[in-house]
Amino acid sequence: MVLELSSQEIDAILLSIKVSIWSVVFSLLPAVYIAYVLSRKKFWGRQALNVIVHIPLILPPVVTGYFLLLLFNRTGIIGRFLDTYFGVTVAFHWFGAVLAAAIMSFPLMVRAIRLGFESVDPKLEVAAYSLGANKFIIFLTITLPLIIPALITGAVLGFAKSMGEFGATITFVSNIAGETRTIPTAIYTYLNQPDGEMAALRLATFSIVISLIALVASEWSVKFLRKR
């Protein structure tokens, strides 16, 4: 049957979902912090931080993957440390795909969440501070609830970018079936095989369906929260 998935196709779909979810999990809190700093703080080097955050959007993904490989392979500075003291290997492992996806999606998440912070009226925070609330309580009770739609948007953008990440992933963790082969790398593999077009089409279709489900869920969540 045309719609019948092989075990390798199922593995690629499940791995892509796992990589995308973990990518968002690891990126969300740092993205919130960086977005807050860039939107609210004035300090020397702020523009440099902004440039560094957005470098993955400027560089070709293959270049980003190559630098990750240099840093995290077993002879790299970070990779050798992780392997020696923790026995952890990141390159050519599914967690390396998470790292690559997180780095590539991070700028998009920061931009979306930063817009959320900038849309919050600072006068609300100043009023709460004048009434005796400390900055942490103000952030949790006033600022954070107001930017939840931006958080959801950033998370969905990160998930979608992670689902579609190809260049950095294949350069950093290769294309190992059942280990690092996500939907994009699987599609690439099938397109380079005889009679692999149908498998590539099935995976592309599932990729679209998963992205649409994530988009609809985010839109529903935003509308629900706004009504509340």
Coordinates of N, CA and C in Angstrom, one line a residue:
M1 N 0.8 -1.2 0.0 CA 0.0 0.0 0.0 C 0.9 1.3 0.0
V2 N 0.4 2.3 -0.6 CA 1.1 3.6 -0.7 C 1.4 4.2 0.6
L3 N 0.4 4.1 1.5 CA 0.5 4.7 2.8 C 1.1 3.9 3.9
E4 N 1.4 2.7 3.6 CA 2.0 1.7 4.6 C 3.5 2.1 4.8
L5 N 3.8 2.4 6.1 CA 5.1 2.8 6.4 C 6.0 1.6 6.8
S6 N 7.2 1.7 6.4 CA 8.2 0.7 6.8 C 8.7 1.0 8.2
S7 N 9.4 0.1 8.8 CA 9.9 0.3 10.1 C 10.9 1.4 10.2
Q8 N 11.7 1.5 9.1 CA 12.7 2.6 9.1 C 12.0 4.0 9.0
E9 N 10.9 4.1 8.2 CA 10.2 5.3 8.1 C 9.6 5.7 9.5
I10 N 9.0 4.7 10.2 CA 8.4 4.9 11.5 C 9.5 5.4 12.5
D11 N 10.7 4.8 12.4 CA 11.8 5.2 13.3 C 12.2 6.6 13.0
A12 N 12.2 7.0 11.7 CA 12.6 8.4 11.4 C 11.6 9.4 11.9
I13 N 10.3 9.1 11.8 CA 9.2 9.9 12.3 C 9.3 10.1 13.8
L14 N 9.4 9.0 14.5 CA 9.5 9.0 16.0 C 10.7 9.8 16.5
L15 N 11.8 9.5 15.8 CA 13.0 10.2 16.2 C 12.9 11.7 15.9
S16 N 12.3 12.1 14.8 CA 12.2 13.5 14.6 C 11.3 14.2 15.6
I17 N 10.2 13.5 16.0 CA 9.4 14.1 17.1 C 10.1 14.2 18.4
K18 N 10.9 13.1 18.7 CA 11.6 13.1 20.0 C 12.7 14.2 19.9
V19 N 13.4 14.4 18.9 CA 14.4 15.4 18.7 C 13.8 16.8 18.8
S20 N 12.7 17.0 18.2 CA 12.1 18.3 18.2 C 11.6 18.7 19.6
I21 N 11.0 17.7 20.3 CA 10.4 18.0 21.6 C 11.6 18.3 22.6
W22 N 12.6 17.5 22.6 CA 13.8 17.8 23.4 C 14.5 19.1 23.1
S23 N 14.5 19.4 21.8 CA 15.1 20.6 21.4 C 14.4 21.8 22.0
V24 N 13.1 21.8 22.0 CA 12.3 22.9 22.6 C 12.5 22.9 24.1
V25 N 12.5 21.7 24.7 CA 12.7 21.6 26.2 C 14.0 22.3 26.6
F26 N 15.0 22.0 25.9 CA 16.3 22.5 26.3 C 16.5 24.0 25.9
S27 N 15.8 24.4 25.0 CA 16.0 25.8 24.5 C 15.1 26.8 25.1
L28 N 13.9 26.4 25.6 CA 12.9 27.4 26.0 C 13.3 28.3 27.1
L29 N 13.8 27.8 28.2 CA 14.3 28.6 29.4 C 15.4 29.5 29.0
P30 N 16.5 29.1 28.3 CA 17.5 30.0 27.9 C 17.0 31.0 26.9
A31 N 16.0 30.7 26.1 CA 15.5 31.6 25.1 C 14.7 32.7 25.9
V32 N 13.9 32.3 26.9 CA 13.2 33.3 27.7 C 14.2 34.3 28.4
Y33 N 15.2 33.7 28.9 CA 16.2 34.6 29.6 C 16.9 35.6 28.7
I34 N 17.4 35.0 27.6 CA 18.1 35.9 26.6 C 17.1 36.9 26.0
A35 N 15.9 36.5 25.7 CA 14.9 37.5 25.2 C 14.6 38.6 26.2
Y36 N 14.5 38.2 27.5 CA 14.3 39.2 28.5 C 15.4 40.2 28.6
V37 N 16.6 39.7 28.6 CA 17.8 40.5 28.7 C 17.9 41.5 27.5
L38 N 17.7 41.0 26.3 CA 17.8 41.8 25.1 C 16.7 42.9 25.1
S39 N 15.5 42.5 25.6 CA 14.4 43.5 25.6 C 14.3 44.5 26.7
R40 N 14.9 44.1 27.8 CA 14.7 45.0 29.0 C 16.0 45.5 29.6
K41 N 17.2 44.9 29.3 CA 18.4 45.4 29.9 C 19.2 46.2 29.0
K42 N 19.9 47.2 29.5 CA 20.8 48.1 28.8 C 22.2 47.9 29.4
F43 N 23.1 47.3 28.6 CA 24.5 47.0 29.1 C 25.5 47.0 27.9
W44 N 26.7 47.2 28.2 CA 27.8 47.1 27.2 C 27.9 45.7 26.7
G45 N 27.9 45.6 25.4 CA 27.9 44.3 24.7 C 26.6 43.7 24.4
R46 N 25.5 44.5 24.6 CA 24.2 44.0 24.3 C 24.0 43.7 22.8
Q47 N 24.5 44.6 22.0 CA 24.5 44.3 20.5 C 25.3 43.1 20.1
A48 N 26.4 42.9 20.8 CA 27.2 41.8 20.5 C 26.5 40.5 20.8
L49 N 25.8 40.5 22.0 CA 25.0 39.3 22.4 C 23.9 39.0 21.3
N50 N 23.3 40.1 20.9 CA 22.2 39.9 19.9 C 22.8 39.3 18.6
V51 N 24.0 39.7 18.2 CA 24.6 39.2 17.0 C 24.9 37.7 17.2
I52 N 25.5 37.4 18.3 CA 25.9 36.0 18.6 C 24.7 35.1 18.6
V53 N 23.6 35.5 19.2 CA 22.3 34.7 19.3 C 21.8 34.4 17.9
H54 N 22.0 35.4 16.9 CA 21.4 35.2 15.6 C 22.4 34.7 14.6
I55 N 23.6 34.3 15.0 CA 24.6 33.8 14.1 C 24.1 32.5 13.4
P56 N 23.4 31.6 14.0 CA 22.9 30.4 13.3 C 21.9 30.7 12.2
L57 N 21.3 31.9 12.2 CA 20.4 32.3 11.1 C 21.2 32.8 9.9
I58 N 22.4 33.3 10.2 CA 23.3 33.9 9.2 C 24.2 32.8 8.5
L59 N 24.7 32.0 9.3 CA 25.6 30.9 8.8 C 24.9 29.8 8.0
P60 N 25.5 29.3 7.0 CA 24.9 28.1 6.4 C 24.8 26.9 7.4
P61 N 23.7 26.2 7.5 CA 23.6 25.1 8.5 C 24.7 24.1 8.5
V62 N 25.3 23.9 7.3 CA 26.4 22.9 7.2 C 27.6 23.5 8.0
V63 N 27.8 24.8 7.9 CA 28.9 25.4 8.7 C 28.7 25.3 10.2
T64 N 27.5 25.5 10.6 CA 27.2 25.3 12.0 C 27.4 23.9 12.5
G65 N 27.0 22.9 11.6 CA 27.2 21.5 12.0 C 28.7 21.2 12.0
Y66 N 29.4 21.8 11.1 CA 30.9 21.5 11.1 C 31.6 22.0 12.4
F67 N 31.2 23.2 12.8 CA 31.8 23.7 14.0 C 31.4 22.9 15.2
L68 N 30.1 22.4 15.2 CA 29.7 21.5 16.3 C 30.5 20.2 16.3
L69 N 30.8 19.7 15.1 CA 31.6 18.5 15.0 C 33.0 18.7 15.5
L70 N 33.6 19.9 15.2 CA 34.9 20.2 15.7 C 34.9 20.3 17.2
L71 N 33.9 20.8 17.8 CA 33.9 21.0 19.3 C 33.5 19.8 20.0
F72 N 32.6 18.9 19.5 CA 32.0 17.9 20.3 C 32.4 16.5 19.8
N73 N 33.3 16.3 18.8 CA 33.8 15.0 18.6 C 34.8 14.6 19.6
R74 N 35.2 13.3 19.7 CA 35.9 12.8 20.8 C 37.3 13.5 21.0
T75 N 37.8 14.2 19.9 CA 39.1 14.9 20.0 C 38.8 16.4 20.1
G76 N 37.6 16.8 20.1 CA 37.3 18.2 20.3 C 37.4 18.7 21.7
I77 N 37.4 20.0 21.9 CA 37.6 20.5 23.3 C 36.5 20.1 24.2
I78 N 35.2 20.2 23.8 CA 34.1 19.9 24.7 C 33.9 18.4 24.6
G79 N 34.0 17.8 23.4 CA 33.7 16.4 23.3 C 34.7 15.5 24.1
R80 N 36.0 15.9 24.1 CA 37.0 15.1 24.8 C 36.7 15.2 26.3
F81 N 36.3 16.4 26.8 CA 36.0 16.5 28.2 C 34.8 15.7 28.6
L82 N 33.7 15.7 27.8 CA 32.5 14.9 28.1 C 32.8 13.4 28.1
D83 N 33.6 13.0 27.1 CA 33.9 11.6 27.0 C 34.9 11.1 28.1
T84 N 35.8 11.9 28.5 CA 36.8 11.5 29.5 C 36.2 11.4 30.9
Y85 N 35.4 12.4 31.2 CA 34.9 12.6 32.6 C 33.5 12.0 32.8
F86 N 32.7 11.9 31.8 CA 31.3 11.5 31.9 C 31.0 10.3 31.0
G87 N 31.9 10.0 30.1 CA 31.6 8.9 29.2 C 30.4 9.2 28.2
V88 N 30.3 10.4 27.9 CA 29.2 10.9 27.1 C 29.7 11.2 25.7
T89 N 29.1 10.7 24.7 CA 29.4 11.0 23.3 C 28.2 11.7 22.6
V90 N 28.5 12.9 22.1 CA 27.4 13.7 21.5 C 27.4 13.5 20.0
A91 N 28.5 13.6 19.4 CA 28.6 13.5 17.9 C 28.2 12.1 17.5
F92 N 27.4 12.0 16.4 CA 26.9 10.8 15.8 C 26.0 10.0 16.8
H93 N 25.3 10.8 17.6 CA 24.3 10.3 18.6 C 23.1 11.1 18.5
W94 N 21.9 10.5 18.8 CA 20.6 11.2 18.6 C 20.6 12.5 19.5
F95 N 21.3 12.5 20.6 CA 21.3 13.8 21.4 C 22.1 14.9 20.7
G96 N 23.0 14.5 19.8 CA 23.7 15.5 19.0 C 22.7 16.1 18.0
A97 N 21.7 15.3 17.5 CA 20.7 15.9 16.7 C 19.9 16.9 17.4
V98 N 19.6 16.6 18.7 CA 18.9 17.6 19.6 C 19.7 18.9 19.7
L99 N 21.0 18.7 20.0 CA 21.8 19.9 20.1 C 21.8 20.7 18.8
A100 N 22.0 20.1 17.7 CA 22.0 20.8 16.4 C 20.7 21.5 16.2
A101 N 19.6 20.8 16.4 CA 18.3 21.4 16.2 C 18.0 22.6 17.2
A102 N 18.5 22.4 18.4 CA 18.3 23.5 19.4 C 19.0 24.7 19.0
I103 N 20.2 24.6 18.6 CA 21.0 25.7 18.2 C 20.5 26.4 16.9
M104 N 20.0 25.7 16.0 CA 19.4 26.2 14.8 C 18.1 26.9 15.0
S105 N 17.3 26.4 16.0 CA 16.0 27.0 16.3 C 16.0 28.1 17.3
F106 N 17.1 28.2 18.1 CA 17.2 29.1 19.2 C 16.9 30.6 18.8
P107 N 17.5 31.1 17.7 CA 17.3 32.5 17.3 C 15.8 32.8 17.0
L108 N 15.1 31.8 16.4 CA 13.7 32.0 16.1 C 12.9 32.1 17.4
M109 N 13.2 31.3 18.4 CA 12.5 31.3 19.6 C 12.8 32.6 20.4
V110 N 14.0 33.0 20.4 CA 14.3 34.3 21.1 C 13.6 35.5 20.4
R111 N 13.5 35.5 19.1 CA 12.9 36.6 18.4 C 11.4 36.7 18.8
A112 N 10.7 35.5 18.8 CA 9.3 35.5 19.1 C 9.0 35.9 20.5
I113 N 9.8 35.4 21.5 CA 9.6 35.7 22.9 C 10.0 37.1 23.2
R114 N 11.0 37.6 22.5 CA 11.4 39.0 22.7 C 10.3 40.0 22.3
L115 N 9.6 39.7 21.2 CA 8.5 40.5 20.8 C 7.4 40.5 21.9
G116 N 7.2 39.3 22.6 CA 6.3 39.2 23.7 C 6.6 40.2 24.8
F117 N 7.9 40.2 25.2 CA 8.4 41.0 26.3 C 8.2 42.5 25.9
E118 N 8.5 42.8 24.6 CA 8.4 44.2 24.2 C 7.0 44.7 24.1
S119 N 6.0 43.8 24.0 CA 4.6 44.2 24.0 C 4.0 44.4 25.4
V120 N 4.7 44.0 26.4 CA 4.2 44.2 27.8 C 4.6 45.7 28.2
D121 N 3.6 46.4 28.7 CA 3.8 47.8 29.2 C 4.6 47.8 30.4
P122 N 5.8 48.4 30.4 CA 6.7 48.4 31.6 C 6.0 49.1 32.8
K123 N 5.0 49.9 32.5 CA 4.4 50.7 33.6 C 3.7 49.7 34.6
L124 N 3.2 48.6 34.1 CA 2.6 47.6 34.9 C 3.6 47.0 35.9
E125 N 4.8 46.8 35.5 CA 5.8 46.2 36.3 C 6.3 47.3 37.3
V126 N 6.4 48.5 36.9 CA 6.8 49.6 37.8 C 5.7 49.8 38.9
A127 N 4.5 49.7 38.5 CA 3.4 49.9 39.5 C 3.5 48.8 40.5
A128 N 3.7 47.5 40.1 CA 3.8 46.4 41.0 C 5.0 46.6 41.9
Y129 N 6.1 47.1 41.4 CA 7.3 47.3 42.2 C 7.1 48.4 43.2
S130 N 6.4 49.4 42.8 CA 6.1 50.5 43.8 C 5.2 50.1 44.9
L131 N 4.5 49.0 44.7 CA 3.6 48.4 45.8 C 4.3 47.4 46.7
G132 N 5.6 47.2 46.4 CA 6.4 46.3 47.3 C 6.7 45.0 46.7
A133 N 6.3 44.6 45.5 CA 6.6 43.3 45.0 C 8.1 43.3 44.5
N134 N 8.8 42.2 44.7 CA 10.1 42.2 44.2 C 10.1 41.8 42.7
K135 N 11.3 41.9 42.0 CA 11.3 41.7 40.6 C 11.0 40.3 40.2
F136 N 11.4 39.3 41.0 CA 11.1 37.9 40.6 C 9.6 37.6 40.7
I137 N 8.9 38.1 41.7 CA 7.5 38.0 41.9 C 6.7 38.7 40.7
I138 N 7.2 39.9 40.4 CA 6.6 40.6 39.3 C 6.7 39.8 38.0
F139 N 7.9 39.2 37.8 CA 8.1 38.5 36.5 C 7.1 37.3 36.5
L140 N 7.0 36.6 37.6 CA 6.2 35.4 37.6 C 4.7 35.7 37.6
T141 N 4.2 36.8 38.2 CA 2.8 37.0 38.3 C 2.2 38.0 37.3
I142 N 3.1 38.8 36.7 CA 2.6 39.8 35.7 C 3.2 39.6 34.3
T143 N 4.6 39.6 34.3 CA 5.2 39.6 33.0 C 5.0 38.2 32.3
L144 N 5.3 37.2 33.0 CA 5.2 35.8 32.4 C 3.8 35.5 31.9
P145 N 2.7 35.7 32.6 CA 1.4 35.4 32.1 C 1.1 36.2 30.8
L146 N 1.6 37.4 30.8 CA 1.3 38.3 29.6 C 2.0 37.8 28.3
I147 N 3.1 37.1 28.5 CA 3.9 36.7 27.3 C 3.6 35.2 27.0
I148 N 2.7 34.6 27.6 CA 2.4 33.1 27.3 C 2.1 32.9 25.8
P149 N 1.3 33.8 25.2 CA 1.2 33.6 23.7 C 2.5 33.6 22.9
A150 N 3.4 34.5 23.3 CA 4.7 34.5 22.7 C 5.5 33.3 23.0
L151 N 5.4 32.8 24.2 CA 6.1 31.5 24.6 C 5.6 30.4 23.7
I152 N 4.3 30.3 23.5 CA 3.7 29.2 22.7 C 4.2 29.4 21.2
T153 N 4.2 30.6 20.7 CA 4.6 30.9 19.4 C 6.1 30.5 19.2
G154 N 6.9 30.9 20.2 CA 8.3 30.5 20.1 C 8.6 29.0 20.2
A155 N 7.8 28.3 21.0 CA 7.9 26.9 21.1 C 7.5 26.2 19.8
V156 N 6.5 26.6 19.2 CA 6.0 26.0 17.9 C 7.0 26.3 16.8
L157 N 7.6 27.5 16.8 CA 8.6 27.8 15.8 C 9.8 27.0 16.0
G158 N 10.2 26.8 17.3 CA 11.4 25.9 17.5 C 11.1 24.5 17.2
F159 N 9.9 24.0 17.4 CA 9.5 22.6 17.1 C 9.5 22.4 15.6
A160 N 8.9 23.4 14.8 CA 8.9 23.3 13.4 C 10.3 23.4 12.8
K161 N 11.1 24.3 13.3 CA 12.5 24.4 12.7 C 13.3 23.1 13.0
S162 N 13.1 22.5 14.2 CA 13.8 21.3 14.5 C 13.3 20.1 13.7
M163 N 12.0 20.1 13.4 CA 11.5 19.0 12.5 C 12.1 19.1 11.1
G164 N 12.4 20.3 10.7 CA 12.9 20.5 9.3 C 14.4 20.6 9.2
E165 N 15.1 20.6 10.3 CA 16.6 20.8 10.3 C 17.3 19.6 9.6
F166 N 18.2 20.0 8.6 CA 18.9 19.0 7.8 C 20.4 19.2 7.8
G167 N 20.8 20.4 7.4 CA 22.3 20.7 7.1 C 23.1 20.4 8.3
A168 N 22.8 21.1 9.5 CA 23.6 21.0 10.7 C 23.5 19.5 11.2
T169 N 22.4 18.9 11.1 CA 22.2 17.6 11.7 C 23.0 16.5 10.9
I170 N 22.9 16.5 9.6 CA 23.6 15.5 8.8 C 25.2 15.7 8.9
T171 N 25.6 17.0 9.1 CA 27.0 17.2 9.2 C 27.6 16.8 10.6
F172 N 26.8 17.0 11.6 CA 27.2 16.8 13.0 C 27.0 15.3 13.4
V173 N 25.9 14.8 13.1 CA 25.6 13.4 13.6 C 25.4 12.4 12.5
S174 N 25.6 12.8 11.3 CA 25.6 11.9 10.1 C 24.1 11.5 9.9
N175 N 23.9 10.3 9.2 CA 22.6 9.8 8.8 C 22.5 8.3 9.1
I176 N 22.5 8.0 10.4 CA 22.6 6.6 10.8 C 21.1 6.1 11.1
A177 N 20.8 5.1 10.3 CA 19.4 4.6 10.4 C 19.1 4.1 11.9
G178 N 18.0 4.5 12.4 CA 17.6 4.1 13.8 C 18.3 4.9 14.9
E179 N 19.3 5.7 14.6 CA 20.0 6.4 15.6 C 20.0 8.0 15.4
T180 N 20.3 8.4 14.2 CA 20.3 9.9 13.9 C 19.5 10.2 12.6
R181 N 18.9 9.3 12.0 CA 18.1 9.6 10.8 C 16.8 10.1 11.1
T182 N 16.7 11.4 10.9 CA 15.4 12.1 11.1 C 14.6 12.2 9.8
I183 N 13.5 12.8 9.8 CA 12.6 12.8 8.6 C 13.4 13.5 7.4
P184 N 14.0 14.7 7.6 CA 14.7 15.3 6.5 C 15.9 14.5 5.9
T185 N 16.7 13.8 6.8 CA 17.8 13.0 6.3 C 17.3 11.7 5.7
A186 N 16.1 11.2 6.2 CA 15.5 10.0 5.6 C 15.0 10.3 4.2
I187 N 14.4 11.5 4.0 CA 13.9 11.9 2.7 C 15.1 12.0 1.7
Y188 N 16.2 12.6 2.2 CA 17.4 12.7 1.4 C 17.9 11.3 1.0
T189 N 17.9 10.4 1.9 CA 18.4 9.1 1.6 C 17.5 8.4 0.6
Y190 N 16.2 8.5 0.8 CA 15.3 7.8 -0.2 C 15.3 8.4 -1.6
L191 N 15.5 9.7 -1.6 CA 15.6 10.3 -3.0 C 16.8 9.9 -3.7
N192 N 17.8 9.4 -3.0 CA 19.0 8.9 -3.7 C 19.0 7.4 -3.9
Q193 N 17.9 6.8 -3.6 CA 17.8 5.3 -3.8 C 16.8 5.1 -5.0
P194 N 17.0 4.0 -5.7 CA 16.0 3.6 -6.8 C 14.7 3.3 -6.1
D195 N 13.6 3.8 -6.7 CA 12.3 3.5 -6.3 C 12.0 4.0 -4.8
G196 N 12.7 5.1 -4.4 CA 12.5 5.6 -3.1 C 11.6 6.8 -3.0
E197 N 11.0 7.2 -4.2 CA 10.2 8.4 -4.2 C 9.0 8.3 -3.4
M198 N 8.3 7.1 -3.3 CA 7.1 7.0 -2.5 C 7.4 7.1 -1.0
A199 N 8.5 6.5 -0.6 CA 8.9 6.6 0.8 C 9.2 8.0 1.2
A200 N 9.8 8.8 0.3 CA 10.1 10.2 0.5 C 8.8 11.0 0.6
L201 N 7.9 10.6 -0.3 CA 6.6 11.3 -0.3 C 5.8 11.0 1.0
R202 N 5.8 9.8 1.4 CA 5.1 9.5 2.7 C 5.7 10.3 3.9
L203 N 7.0 10.3 3.9 CA 7.6 11.0 5.0 C 7.4 12.6 5.0
A204 N 7.4 13.1 3.7 CA 7.1 14.5 3.6 C 5.6 14.8 4.0
T205 N 4.7 13.9 3.7 CA 3.3 14.0 4.1 C 3.2 14.0 5.6
F206 N 3.8 13.1 6.2 CA 3.7 13.0 7.7 C 4.3 14.2 8.3
S207 N 5.4 14.7 7.7 CA 6.0 15.9 8.3 C 5.1 17.1 8.2
I208 N 4.4 17.3 7.1 CA 3.4 18.3 7.0 C 2.3 18.2 8.0
V209 N 1.8 16.9 8.2 CA 0.7 16.7 9.1 C 1.1 17.0 10.5
I210 N 2.3 16.6 10.9 CA 2.8 16.9 12.3 C 2.9 18.4 12.5
S211 N 3.5 19.1 11.5 CA 3.6 20.5 11.6 C 2.3 21.2 11.7
L212 N 1.3 20.8 10.9 CA 0.0 21.4 11.0 C -0.7 21.1 12.3
I213 N -0.5 19.9 12.9 CA -1.1 19.6 14.2 C -0.5 20.5 15.3
A214 N 0.8 20.7 15.2 CA 1.5 21.6 16.2 C 1.0 23.1 16.0
L215 N 0.8 23.5 14.7 CA 0.3 24.9 14.5 C -1.1 25.1 15.0
V216 N -2.0 24.1 14.7 CA -3.4 24.2 15.2 C -3.5 24.2 16.7
A217 N -2.7 23.3 17.3 CA -2.7 23.2 18.8 C -2.2 24.5 19.4
S218 N -1.2 25.2 18.8 CA -0.7 26.4 19.3 C -1.8 27.5 19.2
E219 N -2.4 27.6 18.0 CA -3.5 28.6 17.8 C -4.6 28.4 18.8
W220 N -5.0 27.2 19.0 CA -6.1 26.9 20.0 C -5.7 27.3 21.4
S221 N -4.4 27.0 21.7 CA -3.9 27.3 23.1 C -3.9 28.8 23.3
V222 N -3.4 29.6 22.3 CA -3.4 31.0 22.4 C -4.8 31.6 22.6
K223 N -5.8 31.1 21.8 CA -7.1 31.6 21.9 C -7.8 31.3 23.2
F224 N -7.5 30.1 23.7 CA -8.0 29.7 25.0 C -7.5 30.5 26.1
L225 N -6.2 30.8 26.1 CA -5.6 31.6 27.1 C -6.0 33.1 27.1
R226 N -6.3 33.6 25.9 CA -6.7 35.0 25.8 C -8.2 35.1 26.3
K227 N -9.0 34.1 26.1 CA -10.3 34.1 26.6 C -10.3 34.1 28.1
R228 N -9.4 33.4 28.7 CA -9.3 33.3 30.2 C -8.8 34.6 30.7

